[in-house]
Short mmCIF file of C-alpha atoms in Angstrom, two decimals:
data_model
loop_
_atom_site.label_atom_id
_atom_site.label_comp_id
_atom_site.label_asym_id
_atom_site.label_seq_id
_atom_site.Cartn_x
_atom_site.Cartn_y
_atom_site.Cartn_z
CA MET S 1 104.87 114.15 138.95
CA GLY S 2 107.13 111.54 137.33
CA LEU S 3 107.42 107.84 138.02
CA HIS S 4 110.62 106.15 139.08
CA ILE S 5 112.16 103.07 137.45
CA GLU S 6 115.06 101.53 139.34
CA GLY S 7 115.65 104.88 141.01
CA GLU S 8 115.39 106.91 137.80
CA ARG S 9 112.75 109.57 137.34
CA VAL S 10 110.68 109.18 134.17
CA ASP S 11 108.37 111.86 132.82
CA ALA S 12 107.34 113.55 129.59
CA ALA S 13 110.66 115.38 129.32
CA VAL S 14 112.59 112.10 129.53
CA ARG S 15 110.35 110.56 126.87
CA GLN S 16 110.88 113.50 124.52
CA ARG S 17 114.62 113.39 125.12
CA LEU S 18 114.71 109.71 124.14
CA LEU S 19 112.78 110.47 120.94
CA ALA S 20 115.10 113.36 120.04
CA VAL S 21 118.23 111.31 120.66
CA ALA S 22 116.88 108.33 118.70
CA LEU S 23 115.93 110.55 115.75
CA ASP S 24 119.38 112.13 115.68
CA SER S 25 121.12 108.76 115.79
CA PHE S 26 118.83 107.09 113.23
CA THR S 27 119.38 110.01 110.86
CA ARG S 28 123.17 110.15 111.26
CA LYS S 29 124.00 106.45 111.50
CA GLY S 30 121.00 104.59 110.12
CA TYR S 31 118.49 102.36 111.85
CA THR S 32 120.60 99.20 111.91
CA ALA S 33 123.75 100.90 113.18
CA THR S 34 121.93 102.55 116.08
CA SER S 35 121.75 100.53 119.29
CA VAL S 36 119.54 100.86 122.34
CA ARG S 37 122.70 101.22 124.41
CA GLU S 38 123.75 104.28 122.40
CA ILE S 39 120.31 105.87 122.61
CA VAL S 40 119.99 105.54 126.38
CA ALA S 41 123.58 106.65 126.97
CA ALA S 42 123.05 109.82 124.92
CA ALA S 43 119.73 110.46 126.69
CA GLY S 44 121.29 109.96 130.11
CA VAL S 45 118.98 107.11 131.16
CA THR S 46 119.12 103.33 131.38
CA LYS S 47 117.60 100.68 129.13
CA PRO S 48 114.60 99.98 131.40
CA VAL S 49 113.45 103.58 130.88
CA LEU S 50 113.43 103.18 127.09
CA TYR S 51 111.68 99.82 127.42
CA TYR S 52 109.10 101.38 129.74
CA TYR S 53 108.09 103.94 127.13
CA PHE S 54 108.69 102.18 123.84
CA GLY S 55 109.34 98.49 124.44
CA SER S 56 112.27 98.26 122.01
CA LYS S 57 114.30 100.07 119.37
CA GLU S 58 111.57 99.17 116.89
CA GLY S 59 109.02 100.73 119.23
CA ILE S 60 110.81 104.06 119.47
CA TYR S 61 111.23 104.16 115.69
CA LEU S 62 107.52 103.50 115.15
CA GLU S 63 106.64 106.18 117.69
CA LEU S 64 108.71 108.69 115.71
CA MET S 65 106.89 107.69 112.53
CA ASN S 66 103.40 107.50 114.04
CA GLY S 67 103.74 110.80 115.87
CA THR S 68 104.99 112.69 112.82
CA TYR S 69 102.45 111.13 110.47
CA ALA S 70 99.58 111.86 112.86
CA GLN S 71 100.57 115.54 113.03
CA PHE S 72 100.86 115.76 109.25
CA ALA S 73 97.51 114.00 108.75
CA GLU S 74 95.87 116.57 111.02
CA ARG S 75 97.54 119.36 109.05
CA LEU S 76 96.27 117.90 105.76
CA ASN S 77 92.71 117.73 107.07
CA LEU S 78 92.84 121.37 108.15
CA LEU S 79 94.33 122.46 104.83
CA ALA S 80 91.73 120.48 102.90
CA ALA S 81 89.04 122.61 104.55
CA CYS S 82 90.56 125.95 103.48
CA GLN S 83 88.08 128.48 102.11
CA GLY S 84 88.42 130.91 99.21
CA SER S 85 88.92 130.66 95.46
CA VAL S 86 90.44 127.47 94.10
CA ARG S 87 93.71 129.32 93.46
CA GLU S 88 93.76 130.53 97.08
CA ARG S 89 92.97 127.05 98.39
CA LEU S 90 95.62 125.39 96.24
CA ILE S 91 98.31 127.85 97.29
CA ALA S 92 97.30 127.65 100.97
CA PHE S 93 97.39 123.86 100.78
CA CYS S 94 100.79 123.67 99.11
CA THR S 95 102.43 126.26 101.35
CA GLY S 96 100.91 124.54 104.40
CA CYS S 97 102.42 121.22 103.28
CA PHE S 98 105.75 122.97 102.72
CA ASP S 99 105.64 124.42 106.25
CA GLY S 100 104.93 120.99 107.75
CA PHE S 101 107.78 119.46 105.73
CA VAL S 102 110.26 122.08 106.94
CA GLU S 103 109.04 121.77 110.54
CA HIS S 104 109.81 118.04 110.52
CA VAL S 105 112.71 118.06 108.07
CA GLN S 106 114.94 115.82 110.23
CA VAL S 107 112.27 113.11 110.38
CA VAL S 108 111.73 113.51 106.64
CA ARG S 109 115.45 112.89 106.03
CA LEU S 110 115.15 109.64 107.97
CA ILE S 111 112.01 108.61 106.08
CA TYR S 112 113.61 109.32 102.70
CA SER S 113 116.79 107.41 103.58
CA ILE S 114 114.78 104.32 104.47
CA TYR S 115 112.07 104.60 101.80
CA PHE S 116 114.42 105.27 98.89
CA GLY S 117 117.41 103.32 100.19
CA PRO S 118 118.04 99.97 101.85
CA SER S 119 115.45 99.17 104.52
CA GLN S 120 118.19 99.00 107.18
CA GLY S 121 116.05 96.47 109.02
CA ALA S 122 113.53 99.14 110.02
CA PRO S 123 110.01 97.85 110.75
CA PRO S 124 107.41 98.13 107.96
CA PHE S 125 105.44 101.36 107.85
CA PRO S 126 102.84 102.84 105.43
CA TYR S 127 105.14 105.64 104.26
CA GLU S 128 103.03 106.54 101.21
CA GLU S 129 99.77 107.37 103.01
CA PRO S 130 100.35 111.15 103.28
CA PHE S 131 101.30 111.42 99.60
CA ASP S 132 98.16 109.53 98.59
CA ARG S 133 96.09 111.89 100.73
CA MET S 134 97.80 114.93 99.19
CA LEU S 135 96.96 113.66 95.70
CA GLU S 136 93.36 113.12 96.74
CA ILE S 137 92.98 116.63 98.15
CA LEU S 138 94.67 118.34 95.21
CA ALA S 139 92.51 116.41 92.75
CA SER S 140 89.40 117.59 94.59
CA PHE S 141 90.58 121.21 94.33
CA VAL S 142 91.20 120.81 90.59
CA ARG S 143 87.72 119.29 90.13
CA ASP S 144 86.19 122.18 92.06
CA GLY S 145 88.09 124.69 89.94
CA ILE S 146 86.91 123.17 86.68
CA ALA S 147 83.32 122.90 87.91
CA ALA S 148 83.33 126.54 89.07
CA GLY S 149 84.86 127.76 85.82
CA GLU S 150 88.01 128.98 87.60
CA LEU S 151 90.17 126.53 85.65
CA VAL S 152 89.95 125.42 82.04
CA LYS S 153 88.89 121.83 81.37
CA VAL S 154 92.32 120.31 81.78
CA ASP S 155 92.91 116.63 82.49
CA GLU S 156 92.30 116.34 86.24
CA LYS S 157 95.00 113.75 86.83
CA ASP S 158 97.64 115.59 84.78
CA ALA S 159 96.85 118.89 86.51
CA THR S 160 97.10 117.25 89.93
CA TRP S 161 100.45 115.70 89.11
CA ALA S 162 101.78 118.99 87.74
CA ILE S 163 100.95 120.74 91.01
CA ILE S 164 102.25 118.04 93.33
CA SER S 165 105.43 117.65 91.26
CA CYS S 166 106.13 121.35 91.74
CA LEU S 167 105.43 121.07 95.47
CA ASN S 168 107.59 117.97 95.91
CA THR S 169 110.55 119.47 94.06
CA VAL S 170 110.55 122.58 96.23
CA MET S 171 110.12 120.56 99.44
CA GLN S 172 112.92 118.16 98.55
CA GLU S 173 115.25 121.07 97.85
CA GLN S 174 115.02 121.82 101.58
CA LEU S 175 116.75 118.49 102.29
CA CYS S 176 119.98 119.64 100.62
CA HIS S 177 123.00 120.22 102.84
CA THR S 178 123.71 123.43 100.93
CA PRO S 179 121.44 126.48 101.23
CA PRO S 180 118.16 125.73 99.38
CA ARG S 181 117.97 127.35 95.95
CA ILE S 182 114.22 127.90 96.22
CA ASP S 183 112.03 128.70 99.20
CA ARG S 184 108.38 129.17 100.18
CA GLN S 185 108.03 132.36 98.15
CA GLY S 186 109.53 130.59 95.15
CA LEU S 187 106.96 127.84 95.54
CA VAL S 188 104.15 130.41 95.39
CA ARG S 189 105.62 131.94 92.23
CA LEU S 190 105.82 128.54 90.53
CA LEU S 191 102.27 127.67 91.55
CA ASP S 192 101.08 130.98 90.12
CA LEU S 193 102.77 130.14 86.81
CA ILE S 194 101.07 126.74 86.69
CA LEU S 195 97.68 128.10 87.71
CA ASN S 196 97.94 130.96 85.21
CA GLY S 197 98.34 128.32 82.52
CA PHE S 198 95.33 126.39 83.82
CA SER S 199 93.29 129.61 83.86
CA GLN S 200 94.04 130.93 80.37
CA GLY S 201 90.86 131.70 78.50
CA VAL S 202 88.75 131.68 81.67
CA ASN S 203 86.64 134.82 82.07
CA PRO S 204 87.40 136.58 85.38
#
C-alpha cells in the first residue's frame, strides 16, 4: 500500500520509475544538463516525490551508483567462491563479470562518461572499487593455479593484468553503438588462448 504526498501516490514502482528516468537523462544529456524538473516531468510525478525518496538530484545519482555497485559487489563475491579447476574458475569469473556488465550497460555508460570525461558536477564516488576487487580475485586464482601446478610459474601480477585486460577489452566493446565485434563466446576463446600459454609445459 503506497503513501501519498500532496495527493500523489508513492510506492516502489514510482521509485523505480524515477531511477529509470534519471538514468536515461543522465546518460543522454549528462549530469549537469539534467534537472530535477525534467526528471519528475518524465516520471509523471512532482518534485516532492523525488525529494521524498532521494532528497536531491545528487541523491538520485548516488542511489543509481550505490545500487549498481552493491549488486556487482555481491556478484563478485559469488564468483570468487566458484569451485573447479583454476581454468574453470577463471573463465566462470570472467564470464560472470561480463554478464553483469551487459546487464547494467546503461549505468556503465554513465559511469564511463563521468570517470573518463569531465566530472559534470557529479558527486564524488569510489568508482574504482569493483576493479580493485576484480584484480584481487584474479590474482588469488593465479596464485592458486601456480601453487596447484595448473599454471607455470609466471609473474602473478603480469598474468593478472593479462587476464583482466582481455576481459576489459571485450566488456568495453559492448559499449559501442555499432554491433559488438566480439561477444561472450569470443571472451572464452581469448581466455583459453591466454590460459593455454600459462599452462604450457604443465603435466596434465
